[in-house]
mmCIF file of C-alpha atoms and ligand atoms in Angstrom:
data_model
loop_
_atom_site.group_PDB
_atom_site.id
_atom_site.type_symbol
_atom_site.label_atom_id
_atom_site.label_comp_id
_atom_site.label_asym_id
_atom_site.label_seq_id
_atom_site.Cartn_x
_atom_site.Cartn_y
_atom_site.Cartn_z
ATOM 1 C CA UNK A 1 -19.414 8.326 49.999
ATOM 2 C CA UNK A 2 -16.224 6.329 50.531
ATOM 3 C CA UNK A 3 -13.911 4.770 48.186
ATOM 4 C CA UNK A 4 -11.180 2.367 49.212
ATOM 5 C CA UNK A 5 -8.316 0.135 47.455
ATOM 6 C CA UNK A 6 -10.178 -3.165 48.973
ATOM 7 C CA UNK A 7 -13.295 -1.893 46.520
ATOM 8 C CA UNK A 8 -10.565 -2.020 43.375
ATOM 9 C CA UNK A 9 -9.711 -5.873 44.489
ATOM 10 C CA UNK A 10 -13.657 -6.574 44.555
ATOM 11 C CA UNK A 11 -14.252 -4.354 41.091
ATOM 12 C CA UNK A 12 -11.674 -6.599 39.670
ATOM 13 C CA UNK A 13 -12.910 -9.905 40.072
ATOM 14 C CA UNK A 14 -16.389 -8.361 39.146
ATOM 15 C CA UNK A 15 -14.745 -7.327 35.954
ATOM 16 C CA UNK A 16 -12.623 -10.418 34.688
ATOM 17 C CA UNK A 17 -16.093 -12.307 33.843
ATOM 18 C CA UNK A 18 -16.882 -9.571 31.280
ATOM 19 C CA UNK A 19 -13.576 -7.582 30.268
ATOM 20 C CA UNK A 20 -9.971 -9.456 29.252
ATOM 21 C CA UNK A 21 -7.469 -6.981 31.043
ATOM 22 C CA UNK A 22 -6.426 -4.916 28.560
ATOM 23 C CA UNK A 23 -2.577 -4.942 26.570
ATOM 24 C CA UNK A 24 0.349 -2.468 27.509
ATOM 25 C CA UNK A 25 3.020 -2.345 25.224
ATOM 26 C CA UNK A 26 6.292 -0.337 24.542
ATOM 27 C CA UNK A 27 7.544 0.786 21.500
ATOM 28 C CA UNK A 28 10.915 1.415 20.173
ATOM 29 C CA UNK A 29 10.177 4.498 18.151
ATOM 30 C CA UNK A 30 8.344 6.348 20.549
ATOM 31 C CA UNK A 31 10.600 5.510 23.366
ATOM 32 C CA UNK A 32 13.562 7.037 20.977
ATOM 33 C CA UNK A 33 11.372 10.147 19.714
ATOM 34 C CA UNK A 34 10.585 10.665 23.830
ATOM 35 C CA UNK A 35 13.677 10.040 25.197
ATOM 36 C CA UNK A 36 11.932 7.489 28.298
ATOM 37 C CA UNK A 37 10.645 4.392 28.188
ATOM 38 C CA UNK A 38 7.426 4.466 27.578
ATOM 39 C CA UNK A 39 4.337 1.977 28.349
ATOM 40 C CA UNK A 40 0.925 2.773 26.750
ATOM 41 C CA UNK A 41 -1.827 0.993 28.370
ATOM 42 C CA UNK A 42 -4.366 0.109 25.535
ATOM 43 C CA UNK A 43 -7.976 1.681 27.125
ATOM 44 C CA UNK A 44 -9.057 2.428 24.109
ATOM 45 C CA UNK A 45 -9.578 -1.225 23.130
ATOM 46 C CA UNK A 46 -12.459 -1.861 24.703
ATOM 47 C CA UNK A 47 -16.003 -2.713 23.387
ATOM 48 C CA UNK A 48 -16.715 0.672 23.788
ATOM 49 C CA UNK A 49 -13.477 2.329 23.109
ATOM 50 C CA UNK A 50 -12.689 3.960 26.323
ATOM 51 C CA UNK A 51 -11.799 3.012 29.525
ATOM 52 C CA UNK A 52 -15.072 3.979 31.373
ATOM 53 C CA UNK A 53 -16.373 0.723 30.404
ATOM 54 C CA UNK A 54 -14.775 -0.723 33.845
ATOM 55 C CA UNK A 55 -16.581 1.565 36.028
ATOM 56 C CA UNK A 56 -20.069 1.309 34.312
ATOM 57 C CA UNK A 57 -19.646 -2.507 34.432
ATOM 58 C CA UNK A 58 -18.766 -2.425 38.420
ATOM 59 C CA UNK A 59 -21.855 -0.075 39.375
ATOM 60 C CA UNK A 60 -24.333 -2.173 36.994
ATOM 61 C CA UNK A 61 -22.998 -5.688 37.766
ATOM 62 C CA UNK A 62 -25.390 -5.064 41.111
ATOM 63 C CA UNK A 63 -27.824 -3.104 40.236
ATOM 64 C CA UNK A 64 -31.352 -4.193 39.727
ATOM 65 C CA UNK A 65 -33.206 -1.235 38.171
ATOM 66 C CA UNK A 66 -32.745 1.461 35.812
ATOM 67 C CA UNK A 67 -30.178 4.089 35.476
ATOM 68 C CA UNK A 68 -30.643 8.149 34.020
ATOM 69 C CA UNK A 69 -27.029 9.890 33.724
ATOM 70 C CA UNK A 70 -25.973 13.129 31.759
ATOM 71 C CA UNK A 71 -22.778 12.835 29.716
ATOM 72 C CA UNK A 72 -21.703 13.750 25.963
ATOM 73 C CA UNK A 73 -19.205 11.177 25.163
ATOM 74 C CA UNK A 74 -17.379 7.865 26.575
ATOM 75 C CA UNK A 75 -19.464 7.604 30.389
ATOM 76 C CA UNK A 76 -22.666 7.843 28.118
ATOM 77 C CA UNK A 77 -22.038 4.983 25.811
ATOM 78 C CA UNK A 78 -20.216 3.131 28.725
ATOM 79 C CA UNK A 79 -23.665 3.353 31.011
ATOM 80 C CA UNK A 80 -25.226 2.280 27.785
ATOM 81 C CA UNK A 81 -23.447 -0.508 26.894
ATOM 82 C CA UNK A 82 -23.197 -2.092 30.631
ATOM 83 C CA UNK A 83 -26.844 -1.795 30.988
ATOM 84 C CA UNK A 84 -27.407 -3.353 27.509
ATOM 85 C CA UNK A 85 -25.110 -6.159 29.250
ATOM 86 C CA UNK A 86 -27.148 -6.931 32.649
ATOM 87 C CA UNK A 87 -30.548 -6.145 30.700
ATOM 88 C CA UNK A 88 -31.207 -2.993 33.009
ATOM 89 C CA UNK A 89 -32.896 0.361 31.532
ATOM 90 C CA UNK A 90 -30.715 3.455 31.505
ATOM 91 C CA UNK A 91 -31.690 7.109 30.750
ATOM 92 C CA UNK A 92 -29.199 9.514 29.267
ATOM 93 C CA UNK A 93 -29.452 13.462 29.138
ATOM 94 C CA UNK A 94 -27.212 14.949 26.653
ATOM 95 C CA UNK A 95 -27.212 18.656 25.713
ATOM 96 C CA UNK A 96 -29.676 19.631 22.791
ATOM 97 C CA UNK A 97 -26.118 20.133 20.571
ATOM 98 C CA UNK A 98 -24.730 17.367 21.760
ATOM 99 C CA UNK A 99 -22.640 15.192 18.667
ATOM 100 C CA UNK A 100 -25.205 13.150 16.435
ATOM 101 C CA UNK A 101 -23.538 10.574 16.250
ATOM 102 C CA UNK A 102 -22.296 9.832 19.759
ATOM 103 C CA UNK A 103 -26.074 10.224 20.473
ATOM 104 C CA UNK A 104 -26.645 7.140 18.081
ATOM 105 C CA UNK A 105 -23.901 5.311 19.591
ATOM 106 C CA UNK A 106 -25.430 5.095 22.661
ATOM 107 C CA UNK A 107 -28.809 4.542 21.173
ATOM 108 C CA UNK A 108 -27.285 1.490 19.460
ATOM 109 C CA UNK A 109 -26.755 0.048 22.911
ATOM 110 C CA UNK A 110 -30.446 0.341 23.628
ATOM 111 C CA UNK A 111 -30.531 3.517 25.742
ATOM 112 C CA UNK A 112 -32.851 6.158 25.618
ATOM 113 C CA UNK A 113 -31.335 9.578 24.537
ATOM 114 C CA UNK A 114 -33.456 12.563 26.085
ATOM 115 C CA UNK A 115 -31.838 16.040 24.738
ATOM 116 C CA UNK A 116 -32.370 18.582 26.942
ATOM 117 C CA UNK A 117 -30.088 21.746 28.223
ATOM 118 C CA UNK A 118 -27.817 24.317 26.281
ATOM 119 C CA UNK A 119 -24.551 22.425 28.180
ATOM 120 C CA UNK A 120 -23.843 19.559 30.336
ATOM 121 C CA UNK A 121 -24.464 21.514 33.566
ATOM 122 C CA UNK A 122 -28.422 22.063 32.255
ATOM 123 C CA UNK A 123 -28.302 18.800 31.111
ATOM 124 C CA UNK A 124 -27.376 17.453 34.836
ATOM 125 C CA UNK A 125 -30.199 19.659 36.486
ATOM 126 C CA UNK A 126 -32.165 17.466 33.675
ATOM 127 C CA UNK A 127 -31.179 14.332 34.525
ATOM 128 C CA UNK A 128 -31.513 15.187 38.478
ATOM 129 C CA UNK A 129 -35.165 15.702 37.692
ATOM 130 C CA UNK A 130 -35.921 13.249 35.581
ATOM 131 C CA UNK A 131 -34.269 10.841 38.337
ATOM 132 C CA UNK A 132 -36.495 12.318 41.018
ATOM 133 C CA UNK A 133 -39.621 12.025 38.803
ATOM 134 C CA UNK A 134 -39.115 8.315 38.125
ATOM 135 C CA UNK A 135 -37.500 7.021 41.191
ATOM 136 C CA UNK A 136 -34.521 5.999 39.311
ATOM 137 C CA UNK A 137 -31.111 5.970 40.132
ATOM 138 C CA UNK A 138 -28.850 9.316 39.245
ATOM 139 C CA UNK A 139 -25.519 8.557 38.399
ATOM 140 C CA UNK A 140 -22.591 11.500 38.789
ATOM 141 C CA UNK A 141 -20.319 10.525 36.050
ATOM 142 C CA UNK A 142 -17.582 12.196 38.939
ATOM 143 C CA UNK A 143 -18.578 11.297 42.125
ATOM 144 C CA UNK A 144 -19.647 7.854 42.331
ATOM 145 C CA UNK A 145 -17.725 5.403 44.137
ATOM 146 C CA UNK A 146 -18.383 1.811 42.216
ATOM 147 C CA UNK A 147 -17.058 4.098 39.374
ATOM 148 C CA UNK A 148 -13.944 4.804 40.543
ATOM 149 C CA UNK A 149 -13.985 1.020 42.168
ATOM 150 C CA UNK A 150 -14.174 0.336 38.429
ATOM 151 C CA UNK A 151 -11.820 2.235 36.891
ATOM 152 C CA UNK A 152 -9.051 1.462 39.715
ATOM 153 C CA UNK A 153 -8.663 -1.953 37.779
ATOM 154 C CA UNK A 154 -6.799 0.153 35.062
ATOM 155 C CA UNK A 155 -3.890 0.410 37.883
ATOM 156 C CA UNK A 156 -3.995 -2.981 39.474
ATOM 157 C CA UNK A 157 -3.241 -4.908 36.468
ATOM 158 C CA UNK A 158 -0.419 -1.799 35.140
ATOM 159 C CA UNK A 159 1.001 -1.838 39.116
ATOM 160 C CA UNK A 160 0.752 -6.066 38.977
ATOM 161 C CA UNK A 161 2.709 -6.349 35.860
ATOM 162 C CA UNK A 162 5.040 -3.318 36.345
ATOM 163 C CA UNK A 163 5.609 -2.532 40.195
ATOM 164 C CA UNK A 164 8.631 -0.966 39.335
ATOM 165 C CA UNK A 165 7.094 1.731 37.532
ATOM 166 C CA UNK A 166 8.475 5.486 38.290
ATOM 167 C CA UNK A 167 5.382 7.089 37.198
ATOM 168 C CA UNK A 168 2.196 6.869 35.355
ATOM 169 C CA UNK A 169 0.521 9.818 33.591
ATOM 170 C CA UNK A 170 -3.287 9.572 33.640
ATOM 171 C CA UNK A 171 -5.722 12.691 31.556
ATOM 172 C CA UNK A 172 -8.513 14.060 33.871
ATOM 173 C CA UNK A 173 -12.106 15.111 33.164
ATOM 174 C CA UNK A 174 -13.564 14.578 36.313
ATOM 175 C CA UNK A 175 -10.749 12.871 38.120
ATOM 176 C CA UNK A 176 -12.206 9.442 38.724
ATOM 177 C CA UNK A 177 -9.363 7.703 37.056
ATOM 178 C CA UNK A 178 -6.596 9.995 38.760
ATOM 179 C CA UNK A 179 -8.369 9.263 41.960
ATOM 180 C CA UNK A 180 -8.324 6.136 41.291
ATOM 181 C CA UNK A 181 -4.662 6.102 40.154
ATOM 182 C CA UNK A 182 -3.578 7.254 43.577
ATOM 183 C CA UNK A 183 -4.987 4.846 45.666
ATOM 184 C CA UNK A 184 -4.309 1.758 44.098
ATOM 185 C CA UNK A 185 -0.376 3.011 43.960
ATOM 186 C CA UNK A 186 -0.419 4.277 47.422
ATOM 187 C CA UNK A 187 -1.626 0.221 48.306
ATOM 188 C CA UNK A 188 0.880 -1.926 45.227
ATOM 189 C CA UNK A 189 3.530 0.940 44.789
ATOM 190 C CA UNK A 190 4.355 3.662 46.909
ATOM 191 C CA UNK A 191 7.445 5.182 44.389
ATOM 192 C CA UNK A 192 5.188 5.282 41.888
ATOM 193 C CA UNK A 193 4.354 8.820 41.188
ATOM 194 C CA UNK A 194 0.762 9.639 39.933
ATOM 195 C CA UNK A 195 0.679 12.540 37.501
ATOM 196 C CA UNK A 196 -2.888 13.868 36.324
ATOM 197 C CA UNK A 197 -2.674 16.223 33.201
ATOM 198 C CA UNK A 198 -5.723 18.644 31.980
ATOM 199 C CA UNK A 199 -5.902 20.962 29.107
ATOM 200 C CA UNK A 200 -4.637 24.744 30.250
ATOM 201 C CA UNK A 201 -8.251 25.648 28.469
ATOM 202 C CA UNK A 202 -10.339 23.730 30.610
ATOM 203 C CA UNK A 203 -8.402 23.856 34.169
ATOM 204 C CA UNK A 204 -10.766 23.269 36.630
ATOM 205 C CA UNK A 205 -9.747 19.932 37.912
ATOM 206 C CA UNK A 206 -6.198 21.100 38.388
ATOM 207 C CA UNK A 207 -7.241 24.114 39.889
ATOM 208 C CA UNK A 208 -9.815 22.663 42.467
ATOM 209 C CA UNK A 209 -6.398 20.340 43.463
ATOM 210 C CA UNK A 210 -3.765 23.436 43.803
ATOM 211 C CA UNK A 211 -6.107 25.409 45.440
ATOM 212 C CA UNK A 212 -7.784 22.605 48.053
ATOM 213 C CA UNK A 213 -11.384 22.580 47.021
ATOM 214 C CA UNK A 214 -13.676 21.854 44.001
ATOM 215 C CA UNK A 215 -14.018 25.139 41.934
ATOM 216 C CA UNK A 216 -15.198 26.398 38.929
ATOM 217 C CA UNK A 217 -13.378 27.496 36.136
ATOM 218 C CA UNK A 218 -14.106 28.206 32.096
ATOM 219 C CA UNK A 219 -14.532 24.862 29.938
ATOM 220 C CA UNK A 220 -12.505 25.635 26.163
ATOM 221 C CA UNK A 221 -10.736 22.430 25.547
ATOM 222 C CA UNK A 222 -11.611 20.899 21.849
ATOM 223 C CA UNK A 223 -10.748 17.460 23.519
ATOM 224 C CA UNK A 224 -14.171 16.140 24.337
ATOM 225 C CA UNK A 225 -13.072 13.857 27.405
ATOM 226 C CA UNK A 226 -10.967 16.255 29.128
ATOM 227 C CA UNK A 227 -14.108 19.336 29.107
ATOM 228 C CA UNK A 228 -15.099 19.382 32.254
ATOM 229 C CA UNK A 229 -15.923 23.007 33.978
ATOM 230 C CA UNK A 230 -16.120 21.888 37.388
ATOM 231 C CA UNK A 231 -14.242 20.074 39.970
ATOM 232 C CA UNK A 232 -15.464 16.935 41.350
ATOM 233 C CA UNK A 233 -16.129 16.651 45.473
ATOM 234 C CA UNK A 234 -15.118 12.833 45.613
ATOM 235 C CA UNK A 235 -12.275 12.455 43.596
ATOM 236 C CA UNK A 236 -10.480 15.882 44.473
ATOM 237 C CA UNK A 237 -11.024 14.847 48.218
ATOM 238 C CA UNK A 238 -8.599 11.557 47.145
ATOM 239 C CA UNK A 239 -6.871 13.498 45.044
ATOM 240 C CA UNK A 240 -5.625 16.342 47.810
ATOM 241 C CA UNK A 241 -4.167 13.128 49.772
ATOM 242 C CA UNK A 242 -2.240 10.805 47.073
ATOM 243 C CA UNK A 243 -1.830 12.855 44.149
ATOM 244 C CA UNK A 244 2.066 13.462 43.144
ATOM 245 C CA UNK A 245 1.943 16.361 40.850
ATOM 246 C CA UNK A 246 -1.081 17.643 38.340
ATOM 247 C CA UNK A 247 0.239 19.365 35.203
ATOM 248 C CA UNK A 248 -1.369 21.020 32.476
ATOM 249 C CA UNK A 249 -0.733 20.916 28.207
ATOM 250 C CA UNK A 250 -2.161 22.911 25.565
ATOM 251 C CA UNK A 251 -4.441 21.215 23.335
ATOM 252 C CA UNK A 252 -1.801 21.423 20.170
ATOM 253 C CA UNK A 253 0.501 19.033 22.606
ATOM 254 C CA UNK A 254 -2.383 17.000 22.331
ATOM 255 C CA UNK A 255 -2.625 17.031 19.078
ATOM 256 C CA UNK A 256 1.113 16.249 18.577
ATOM 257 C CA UNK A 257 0.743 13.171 21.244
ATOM 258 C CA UNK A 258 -2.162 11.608 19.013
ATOM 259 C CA UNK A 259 0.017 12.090 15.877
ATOM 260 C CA UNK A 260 2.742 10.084 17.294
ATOM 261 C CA UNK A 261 0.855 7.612 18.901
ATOM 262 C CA UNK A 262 -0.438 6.987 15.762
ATOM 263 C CA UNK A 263 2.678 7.113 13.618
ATOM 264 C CA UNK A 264 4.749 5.348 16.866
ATOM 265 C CA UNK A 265 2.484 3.260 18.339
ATOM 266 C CA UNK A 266 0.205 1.654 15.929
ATOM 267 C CA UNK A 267 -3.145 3.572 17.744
ATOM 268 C CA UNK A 268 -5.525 5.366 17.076
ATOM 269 C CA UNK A 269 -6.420 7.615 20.115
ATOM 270 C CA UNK A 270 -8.668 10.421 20.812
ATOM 271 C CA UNK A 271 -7.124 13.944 22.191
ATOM 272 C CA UNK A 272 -8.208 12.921 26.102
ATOM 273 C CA UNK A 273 -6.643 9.556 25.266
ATOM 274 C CA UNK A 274 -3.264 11.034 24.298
ATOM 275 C CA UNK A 275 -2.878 13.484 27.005
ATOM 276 C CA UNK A 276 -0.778 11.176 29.186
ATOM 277 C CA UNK A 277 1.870 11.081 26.225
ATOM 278 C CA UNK A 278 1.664 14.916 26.457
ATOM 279 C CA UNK A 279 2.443 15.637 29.287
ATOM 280 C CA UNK A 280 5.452 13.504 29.125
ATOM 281 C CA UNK A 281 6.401 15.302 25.826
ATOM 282 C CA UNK A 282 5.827 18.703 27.147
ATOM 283 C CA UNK A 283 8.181 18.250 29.888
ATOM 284 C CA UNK A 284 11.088 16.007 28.779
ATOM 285 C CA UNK A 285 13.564 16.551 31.214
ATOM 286 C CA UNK A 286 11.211 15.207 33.733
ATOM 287 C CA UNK A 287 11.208 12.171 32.208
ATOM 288 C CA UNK A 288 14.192 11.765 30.428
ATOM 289 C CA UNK A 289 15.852 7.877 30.925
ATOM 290 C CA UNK A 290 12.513 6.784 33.278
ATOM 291 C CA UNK A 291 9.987 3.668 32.828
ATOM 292 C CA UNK A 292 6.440 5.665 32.853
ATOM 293 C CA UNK A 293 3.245 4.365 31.883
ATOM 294 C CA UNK A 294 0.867 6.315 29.653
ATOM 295 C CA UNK A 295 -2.995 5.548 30.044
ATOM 296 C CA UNK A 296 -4.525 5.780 26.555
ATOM 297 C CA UNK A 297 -7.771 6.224 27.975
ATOM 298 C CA UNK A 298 -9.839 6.298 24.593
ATOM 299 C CA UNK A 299 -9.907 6.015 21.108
ATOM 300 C CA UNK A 300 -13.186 7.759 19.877
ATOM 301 C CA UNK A 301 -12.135 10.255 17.951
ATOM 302 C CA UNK A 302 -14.135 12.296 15.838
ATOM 303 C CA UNK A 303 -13.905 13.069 12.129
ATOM 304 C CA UNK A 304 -13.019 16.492 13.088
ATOM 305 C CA UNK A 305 -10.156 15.322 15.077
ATOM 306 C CA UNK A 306 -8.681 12.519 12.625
ATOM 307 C CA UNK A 307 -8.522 15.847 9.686
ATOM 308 C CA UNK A 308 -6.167 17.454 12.479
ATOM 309 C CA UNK A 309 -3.958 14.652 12.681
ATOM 310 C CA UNK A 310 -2.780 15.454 9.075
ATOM 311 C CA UNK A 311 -0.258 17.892 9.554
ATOM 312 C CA UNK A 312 -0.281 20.558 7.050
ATOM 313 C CA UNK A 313 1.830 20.091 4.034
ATOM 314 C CA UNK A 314 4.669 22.341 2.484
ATOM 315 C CA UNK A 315 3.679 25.932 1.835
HETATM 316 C C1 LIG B 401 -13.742 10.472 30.708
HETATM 317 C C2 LIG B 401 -12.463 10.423 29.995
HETATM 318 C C3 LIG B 401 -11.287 10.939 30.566
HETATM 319 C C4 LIG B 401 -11.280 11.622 31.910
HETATM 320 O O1 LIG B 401 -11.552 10.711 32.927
HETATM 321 P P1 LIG B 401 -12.119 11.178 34.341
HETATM 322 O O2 LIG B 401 -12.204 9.936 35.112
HETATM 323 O O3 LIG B 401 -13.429 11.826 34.086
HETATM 324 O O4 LIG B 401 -11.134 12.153 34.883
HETATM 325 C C5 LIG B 401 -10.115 10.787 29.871
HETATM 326 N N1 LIG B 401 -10.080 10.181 28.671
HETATM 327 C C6 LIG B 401 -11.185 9.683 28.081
HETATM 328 C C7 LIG B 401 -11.057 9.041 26.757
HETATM 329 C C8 LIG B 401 -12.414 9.782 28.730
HETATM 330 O O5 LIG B 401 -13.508 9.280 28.147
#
């Protein structure tokens, strides 16, 4: 498994016949409630509302048979919708209580849904089965390198527009974007600082990083992109060589970040898609008077999460 910066280049021309880049914007309010100035890159306006549309589109754009993957949320539809795009079969193993309707979503797309497994990780030993059985491809939503190829596009059109960035904050599940993140600045950027931001209740990604090697740790987050209980081999191993600094936020600075991009920032994220902006607002010395981008990585949020974003009323 390798994964290099000239496999970004090639991801992005694969890309541009399929996906407009998408829009980064700064606004006014935000910047003042921050303190920094503050660039959100729009991910969440995709056709599938999250950024892992780039990376399913890279691995699919060459392959000629079916897929089977095991995710809950964003890879899931994104594996869906790319392989509703080249006309390619794709398998996906969700866990028996896995959301209804991010089951249909992906079902809308054409994919087959198999539930199967009490949690993702029985889910995966699924999905490895059901791979083996058919012959088809298994997909690791973490350790796949035309993923990451994918999702490096993300920072080659911020780092082309914005080279003079000081930072950019990016949320990690299984660290394919951070990865990703840190070797496309380490090529267009070098001052550029990386900064990957988990929930403190689902640690495991920052954890595997301080500590030098993929570990397990317990999986509590409510914010459905950032629940991962396991470190990922290929991206921590790019990780442990460009990464600047991984921090972690509770899930109520979450919260907080999705109110304010909302009220701020005219979007509508989910929580993994306003991590970025908390980590920035959890730490605002850091950042005080700097140009940082913010990767709003998705916008599928539930009905469970848009109630939260009212904020309770007067007692
Ligand atoms: C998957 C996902 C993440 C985490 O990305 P990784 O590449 O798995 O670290 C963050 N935000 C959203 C919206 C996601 O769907």
């Amino acid at each position: 498994m390798d994964f290099t910066y000239a496999s970004v280049r090639a991801a992005a021309a694969t890309i541009a016949g399929h996906l407009p880049p998408t829009p980064m914007w700064s606004y006014p309010v935000l910047n003042a409630t921050v303190g920094a100035t503050v660039l959100v890159k729009h991910e969440n306006t995709h056709p599938v509302g999250a950024f892992k549309a780039r990376g399913a589109l890279n691995l699919l754009s060459t392959a000629t048979s079916g897929t089977v993957t095991y995710s809950t949320g964003n890879h899931a539809q994104s594996m869906a919708w790319a392989s509703h795009l080249f006309g390619l079969p794709c398998t996906v193993v969700m866990p028996a209580g896995a959301n209804p309707a991010k089951a249909a979503a992906v079902r809308a797309w054409g994919a087959e849904v198999v539930l199967a497994g009490a949690n993702l990780g029985e889910a995966e030993s699924h999905a490895v089965e059901l791979a083996e059985r058919t012959g088809q491809r298994l997909v690791s939503p973490g350790d796949t390198p035309e993923l990451l190829a994918g999702v490096g596009t993300i920072y080659q059109e911020i780092l082309t527009a914005r080279p003079d960035l000081s930072a950019i904050v990016v949320p990690v599940g299984s660290g394919t974007g951070a990865a990703a993140a840190a070797v496309v600045a380490h090529e267009l950027a070098p001052g550029c600082e990386i900064i990957a931001v988990q929930s403190a209740s689902s640690s495991a990604g920052h954890d595997s990083w301080r500590t030098g090697a993929p570990c397990t740790r317990p999986n509590h987050t409510r914010v459905e992109g950032l629940a991962t209980g396991r470190g990922y081999e290929l991206p921590q191993q790019i990780l442990r060589k460009h990464l600047a600094d991984f921090v972690l936020v509770s899930d109520d600075r979450i919260t907080e970040a999705q109110r304010l991009l909302a009220t701020a920032a005219h979007t509508l994220a989910e929580g993994a898609g306003a991590a970025a902006l908390a980590a920035v607002l959890d730490d605002p010395d850091r950042f005080a008077g700097r140009t940082v981008a913010v990767v709003c990585t998705g916008g599928n949020a539930s009905t469970s999460e848009l109630a939260a974003l009212q904020p309770a009323g007067p007692s």
